[in-house]
């Protein structure tokens, strides 16, 4: 009996260690693919702050509302104070609140892979971003529901999303991009939403 308990404890230790290691790996890779976005007006004053994710060399996807009405902007990579100029946008999808940005700089290479399948309720997810300017924030949760709100398909998640996180990546337990953080209901708890990655595709 003692040997069985010892073996069970050892297996539990190994399992929790592997799960923790996977979460650390996902965090490191996701945060390296996440950027802070700073948009300014024509007086070079900060207009909006958001997040974005690198999906191809020098290409970043974010929310349209992060760049809407801005005159110019720049990004910062995770753990970097270097400002990289946003050259402009290549495409926008106002309905789904998405924008594809072109950025200068050889450093913008940490691409995140897009999930090609459908995500299901109950799956583990992780969100990365810069809530309230707190760069490099990483949190976990699950998919609560797949909803259509005001004609838009959204993934409801429990992973926290706050102002500044808009446009940041939501990834699966395999580290692939399943959604773009878009907002939350403030009159409730854990009511956070992401745009499905298929709209990024």
mmCIF file of C-alpha atoms in Angstrom:
data_model
loop_
_atom_site.group_PDB
_atom_site.id
_atom_site.type_symbol
_atom_site.label_atom_id
_atom_site.label_comp_id
_atom_site.label_asym_id
_atom_site.label_seq_id
_atom_site.Cartn_x
_atom_site.Cartn_y
_atom_site.Cartn_z
ATOM 1 C CA UNK A 1 0.000 0.000 0.000
ATOM 2 C CA UNK A 2 2.830 2.383 0.891
ATOM 3 C CA UNK A 3 4.515 1.681 -2.443
ATOM 4 C CA UNK A 4 1.243 2.458 -4.279
ATOM 5 C CA UNK A 5 0.882 5.797 -2.454
ATOM 6 C CA UNK A 6 4.515 6.666 -3.184
ATOM 7 C CA UNK A 7 4.085 5.793 -6.871
ATOM 8 C CA UNK A 8 0.870 7.859 -7.077
ATOM 9 C CA UNK A 9 2.565 10.845 -5.450
ATOM 10 C CA UNK A 10 5.496 10.553 -7.868
ATOM 11 C CA UNK A 11 3.192 10.393 -10.899
ATOM 12 C CA UNK A 12 1.224 13.378 -9.609
ATOM 13 C CA UNK A 13 4.473 15.315 -9.187
ATOM 14 C CA UNK A 14 5.642 14.432 -12.709
ATOM 15 C CA UNK A 15 2.256 15.328 -14.233
ATOM 16 C CA UNK A 16 2.023 18.687 -12.490
ATOM 17 C CA UNK A 17 5.615 19.424 -13.471
ATOM 18 C CA UNK A 18 4.944 18.698 -17.132
ATOM 19 C CA UNK A 19 1.767 20.793 -17.131
ATOM 20 C CA UNK A 20 3.594 23.668 -15.460
ATOM 21 C CA UNK A 21 6.445 23.411 -17.960
ATOM 22 C CA UNK A 22 4.021 23.500 -20.870
ATOM 23 C CA UNK A 23 2.314 26.591 -19.465
ATOM 24 C CA UNK A 24 5.699 28.278 -19.071
ATOM 25 C CA UNK A 25 6.639 27.439 -22.639
ATOM 26 C CA UNK A 26 3.329 28.741 -23.946
ATOM 27 C CA UNK A 27 3.741 31.925 -21.912
ATOM 28 C CA UNK A 28 7.275 32.557 -23.165
ATOM 29 C CA UNK A 29 6.393 32.006 -26.820
ATOM 30 C CA UNK A 30 3.104 33.908 -26.694
ATOM 31 C CA UNK A 31 4.573 36.928 -24.912
ATOM 32 C CA UNK A 32 7.436 37.057 -27.415
ATOM 33 C CA UNK A 33 4.804 37.286 -30.166
ATOM 34 C CA UNK A 34 2.800 39.970 -28.329
ATOM 35 C CA UNK A 35 3.423 43.681 -28.808
ATOM 36 C CA UNK A 36 2.299 46.902 -27.179
ATOM 37 C CA UNK A 37 0.668 49.356 -29.574
ATOM 38 C CA UNK A 38 0.754 53.111 -29.036
ATOM 39 C CA UNK A 39 -1.380 55.289 -31.304
ATOM 40 C CA UNK A 40 -0.985 59.070 -31.394
ATOM 41 C CA UNK A 41 -2.898 62.054 -32.753
ATOM 42 C CA UNK A 42 -1.537 64.685 -35.143
ATOM 43 C CA UNK A 43 0.073 66.465 -32.180
ATOM 44 C CA UNK A 44 2.005 63.304 -31.273
ATOM 45 C CA UNK A 45 -0.069 62.918 -28.098
ATOM 46 C CA UNK A 46 -1.035 59.414 -27.029
ATOM 47 C CA UNK A 47 -4.533 58.635 -28.282
ATOM 48 C CA UNK A 48 -4.910 54.943 -27.495
ATOM 49 C CA UNK A 49 -3.012 51.993 -26.063
ATOM 50 C CA UNK A 50 -3.546 48.410 -27.093
ATOM 51 C CA UNK A 51 -1.960 45.058 -27.837
ATOM 52 C CA UNK A 52 -1.194 43.119 -30.988
ATOM 53 C CA UNK A 53 0.214 39.796 -32.128
ATOM 54 C CA UNK A 54 2.809 38.983 -34.791
ATOM 55 C CA UNK A 55 1.291 36.630 -37.382
ATOM 56 C CA UNK A 56 3.940 37.014 -40.130
ATOM 57 C CA UNK A 57 7.241 38.842 -40.545
ATOM 58 C CA UNK A 58 6.546 42.531 -39.859
ATOM 59 C CA UNK A 59 2.787 41.928 -39.840
ATOM 60 C CA UNK A 60 0.712 42.477 -36.721
ATOM 61 C CA UNK A 61 -2.987 41.949 -36.150
ATOM 62 C CA UNK A 62 -4.895 44.011 -33.590
ATOM 63 C CA UNK A 63 -8.372 45.461 -33.058
ATOM 64 C CA UNK A 64 -9.565 48.107 -35.465
ATOM 65 C CA UNK A 65 -10.773 50.224 -32.535
ATOM 66 C CA UNK A 66 -7.160 50.449 -31.268
ATOM 67 C CA UNK A 67 -6.068 52.369 -34.382
ATOM 68 C CA UNK A 68 -9.353 54.073 -35.288
ATOM 69 C CA UNK A 69 -8.980 57.850 -35.548
ATOM 70 C CA UNK A 70 -5.233 57.863 -34.880
ATOM 71 C CA UNK A 71 -2.731 59.821 -36.968
ATOM 72 C CA UNK A 72 0.329 57.602 -36.477
ATOM 73 C CA UNK A 73 1.703 54.971 -34.139
ATOM 74 C CA UNK A 74 4.463 52.667 -33.019
ATOM 75 C CA UNK A 75 4.899 49.348 -31.262
ATOM 76 C CA UNK A 76 7.176 47.921 -28.605
ATOM 77 C CA UNK A 77 8.153 44.277 -28.432
ATOM 78 C CA UNK A 78 7.932 42.370 -25.163
ATOM 79 C CA UNK A 79 10.753 43.353 -22.772
ATOM 80 C CA UNK A 80 11.937 46.116 -25.098
ATOM 81 C CA UNK A 81 11.766 49.908 -24.948
ATOM 82 C CA UNK A 82 12.643 50.303 -28.627
ATOM 83 C CA UNK A 83 9.928 52.035 -30.628
ATOM 84 C CA UNK A 84 9.200 50.462 -34.031
ATOM 85 C CA UNK A 85 7.205 52.584 -36.457
ATOM 86 C CA UNK A 86 3.862 51.426 -37.809
ATOM 87 C CA UNK A 87 4.069 52.038 -41.563
ATOM 88 C CA UNK A 88 0.326 51.690 -42.047
ATOM 89 C CA UNK A 89 -2.379 49.080 -42.362
ATOM 90 C CA UNK A 90 -2.692 46.462 -45.092
ATOM 91 C CA UNK A 91 -6.307 45.574 -44.405
ATOM 92 C CA UNK A 92 -9.134 46.327 -42.002
ATOM 93 C CA UNK A 93 -12.302 44.472 -41.065
ATOM 94 C CA UNK A 94 -14.549 46.941 -39.292
ATOM 95 C CA UNK A 95 -17.367 44.444 -38.713
ATOM 96 C CA UNK A 96 -15.087 42.024 -36.864
ATOM 97 C CA UNK A 97 -12.956 44.818 -35.347
ATOM 98 C CA UNK A 98 -9.655 43.682 -36.890
ATOM 99 C CA UNK A 99 -6.740 45.509 -38.489
ATOM 100 C CA UNK A 100 -3.587 44.138 -40.125
ATOM 101 C CA UNK A 101 -0.606 46.444 -39.592
ATOM 102 C CA UNK A 102 2.747 46.685 -41.377
ATOM 103 C CA UNK A 103 5.692 47.487 -39.107
ATOM 104 C CA UNK A 104 9.319 48.381 -39.789
ATOM 105 C CA UNK A 105 12.117 46.499 -38.032
ATOM 106 C CA UNK A 106 14.056 43.282 -38.437
ATOM 107 C CA UNK A 107 13.143 42.277 -34.874
ATOM 108 C CA UNK A 108 9.476 41.589 -35.705
ATOM 109 C CA UNK A 109 9.893 37.889 -36.451
ATOM 110 C CA UNK A 110 8.419 35.934 -33.523
ATOM 111 C CA UNK A 111 5.449 34.568 -35.441
ATOM 112 C CA UNK A 112 2.601 32.800 -33.695
ATOM 113 C CA UNK A 113 0.832 29.972 -35.532
ATOM 114 C CA UNK A 114 -2.890 30.253 -36.190
ATOM 115 C CA UNK A 115 -5.236 27.516 -35.065
ATOM 116 C CA UNK A 116 -6.958 25.944 -38.070
ATOM 117 C CA UNK A 117 -9.750 24.066 -36.286
ATOM 118 C CA UNK A 118 -12.746 25.127 -34.216
ATOM 119 C CA UNK A 119 -12.312 25.738 -30.512
ATOM 120 C CA UNK A 120 -14.856 24.167 -28.168
ATOM 121 C CA UNK A 121 -16.485 25.096 -24.885
ATOM 122 C CA UNK A 122 -14.433 23.885 -21.923
ATOM 123 C CA UNK A 123 -11.043 24.098 -23.646
ATOM 124 C CA UNK A 124 -8.163 25.736 -21.799
ATOM 125 C CA UNK A 125 -7.015 29.086 -23.194
ATOM 126 C CA UNK A 126 -4.423 31.712 -22.338
ATOM 127 C CA UNK A 127 -4.566 35.462 -22.938
ATOM 128 C CA UNK A 128 -1.587 37.799 -23.294
ATOM 129 C CA UNK A 129 -1.508 41.562 -23.481
ATOM 130 C CA UNK A 130 -0.791 44.853 -21.793
ATOM 131 C CA UNK A 131 -3.746 45.632 -19.494
ATOM 132 C CA UNK A 132 -3.589 49.217 -18.212
ATOM 133 C CA UNK A 133 -0.088 49.396 -19.697
ATOM 134 C CA UNK A 134 1.198 46.464 -17.613
ATOM 135 C CA UNK A 135 3.243 44.863 -20.387
ATOM 136 C CA UNK A 136 3.821 41.140 -20.632
ATOM 137 C CA UNK A 137 0.711 40.051 -18.723
ATOM 138 C CA UNK A 138 -0.269 36.389 -19.167
ATOM 139 C CA UNK A 139 -3.356 34.691 -17.742
ATOM 140 C CA UNK A 140 -5.306 31.481 -18.113
ATOM 141 C CA UNK A 141 -8.939 30.460 -18.347
ATOM 142 C CA UNK A 142 -11.378 28.348 -20.323
ATOM 143 C CA UNK A 143 -13.784 28.844 -23.199
ATOM 144 C CA UNK A 144 -17.146 29.589 -21.591
ATOM 145 C CA UNK A 145 -19.273 29.808 -24.724
ATOM 146 C CA UNK A 146 -19.336 30.560 -28.446
ATOM 147 C CA UNK A 147 -21.770 33.428 -28.992
ATOM 148 C CA UNK A 148 -23.201 35.690 -31.667
ATOM 149 C CA UNK A 149 -23.608 39.210 -30.291
ATOM 150 C CA UNK A 150 -24.945 41.981 -32.509
ATOM 151 C CA UNK A 151 -24.300 39.814 -35.546
ATOM 152 C CA UNK A 152 -20.664 39.051 -34.624
ATOM 153 C CA UNK A 153 -19.315 35.647 -33.627
ATOM 154 C CA UNK A 154 -17.318 35.850 -30.402
ATOM 155 C CA UNK A 155 -15.514 33.429 -28.104
ATOM 156 C CA UNK A 156 -16.478 33.981 -24.461
ATOM 157 C CA UNK A 157 -13.582 33.198 -22.125
ATOM 158 C CA UNK A 158 -12.761 33.405 -18.427
ATOM 159 C CA UNK A 159 -9.162 34.584 -18.981
ATOM 160 C CA UNK A 160 -9.157 38.277 -17.941
ATOM 161 C CA UNK A 161 -9.208 41.064 -20.527
ATOM 162 C CA UNK A 162 -8.817 44.712 -19.482
ATOM 163 C CA UNK A 163 -8.320 48.029 -21.321
ATOM 164 C CA UNK A 164 -4.919 47.790 -23.007
ATOM 165 C CA UNK A 165 -5.358 44.078 -23.687
ATOM 166 C CA UNK A 166 -7.491 44.766 -26.759
ATOM 167 C CA UNK A 167 -5.895 43.184 -29.828
ATOM 168 C CA UNK A 168 -3.794 40.733 -27.846
ATOM 169 C CA UNK A 169 -3.627 36.995 -28.543
ATOM 170 C CA UNK A 170 -5.783 34.283 -27.030
ATOM 171 C CA UNK A 171 -4.084 30.918 -27.523
ATOM 172 C CA UNK A 172 -4.984 27.274 -27.017
ATOM 173 C CA UNK A 173 -3.230 24.737 -24.807
ATOM 174 C CA UNK A 174 -1.052 23.925 -27.834
ATOM 175 C CA UNK A 175 0.032 27.573 -28.055
ATOM 176 C CA UNK A 176 -1.793 28.340 -31.308
ATOM 177 C CA UNK A 177 -3.762 31.523 -31.878
ATOM 178 C CA UNK A 178 -7.503 30.902 -31.458
ATOM 179 C CA UNK A 179 -8.689 34.465 -30.997
ATOM 180 C CA UNK A 180 -7.963 38.172 -30.663
ATOM 181 C CA UNK A 181 -8.994 39.781 -27.381
ATOM 182 C CA UNK A 182 -11.641 42.418 -27.974
ATOM 183 C CA UNK A 183 -13.342 43.383 -24.702
ATOM 184 C CA UNK A 184 -15.296 42.457 -21.600
ATOM 185 C CA UNK A 185 -18.580 43.121 -19.854
ATOM 186 C CA UNK A 186 -17.713 45.185 -16.797
ATOM 187 C CA UNK A 187 -21.049 44.547 -15.056
ATOM 188 C CA UNK A 188 -20.160 40.922 -14.378
ATOM 189 C CA UNK A 189 -17.297 38.576 -13.622
ATOM 190 C CA UNK A 190 -15.183 36.641 -16.134
ATOM 191 C CA UNK A 191 -17.267 37.846 -19.084
ATOM 192 C CA UNK A 192 -14.467 38.376 -21.579
ATOM 193 C CA UNK A 193 -14.544 38.043 -25.345
ATOM 194 C CA UNK A 194 -12.261 37.292 -28.281
ATOM 195 C CA UNK A 195 -12.691 37.402 -32.060
ATOM 196 C CA UNK A 196 -12.218 33.904 -33.581
ATOM 197 C CA UNK A 197 -8.902 33.457 -35.385
ATOM 198 C CA UNK A 198 -10.687 32.318 -38.547
ATOM 199 C CA UNK A 199 -11.501 35.984 -39.187
ATOM 200 C CA UNK A 200 -7.764 36.737 -39.005
ATOM 201 C CA UNK A 201 -7.216 34.095 -41.691
#
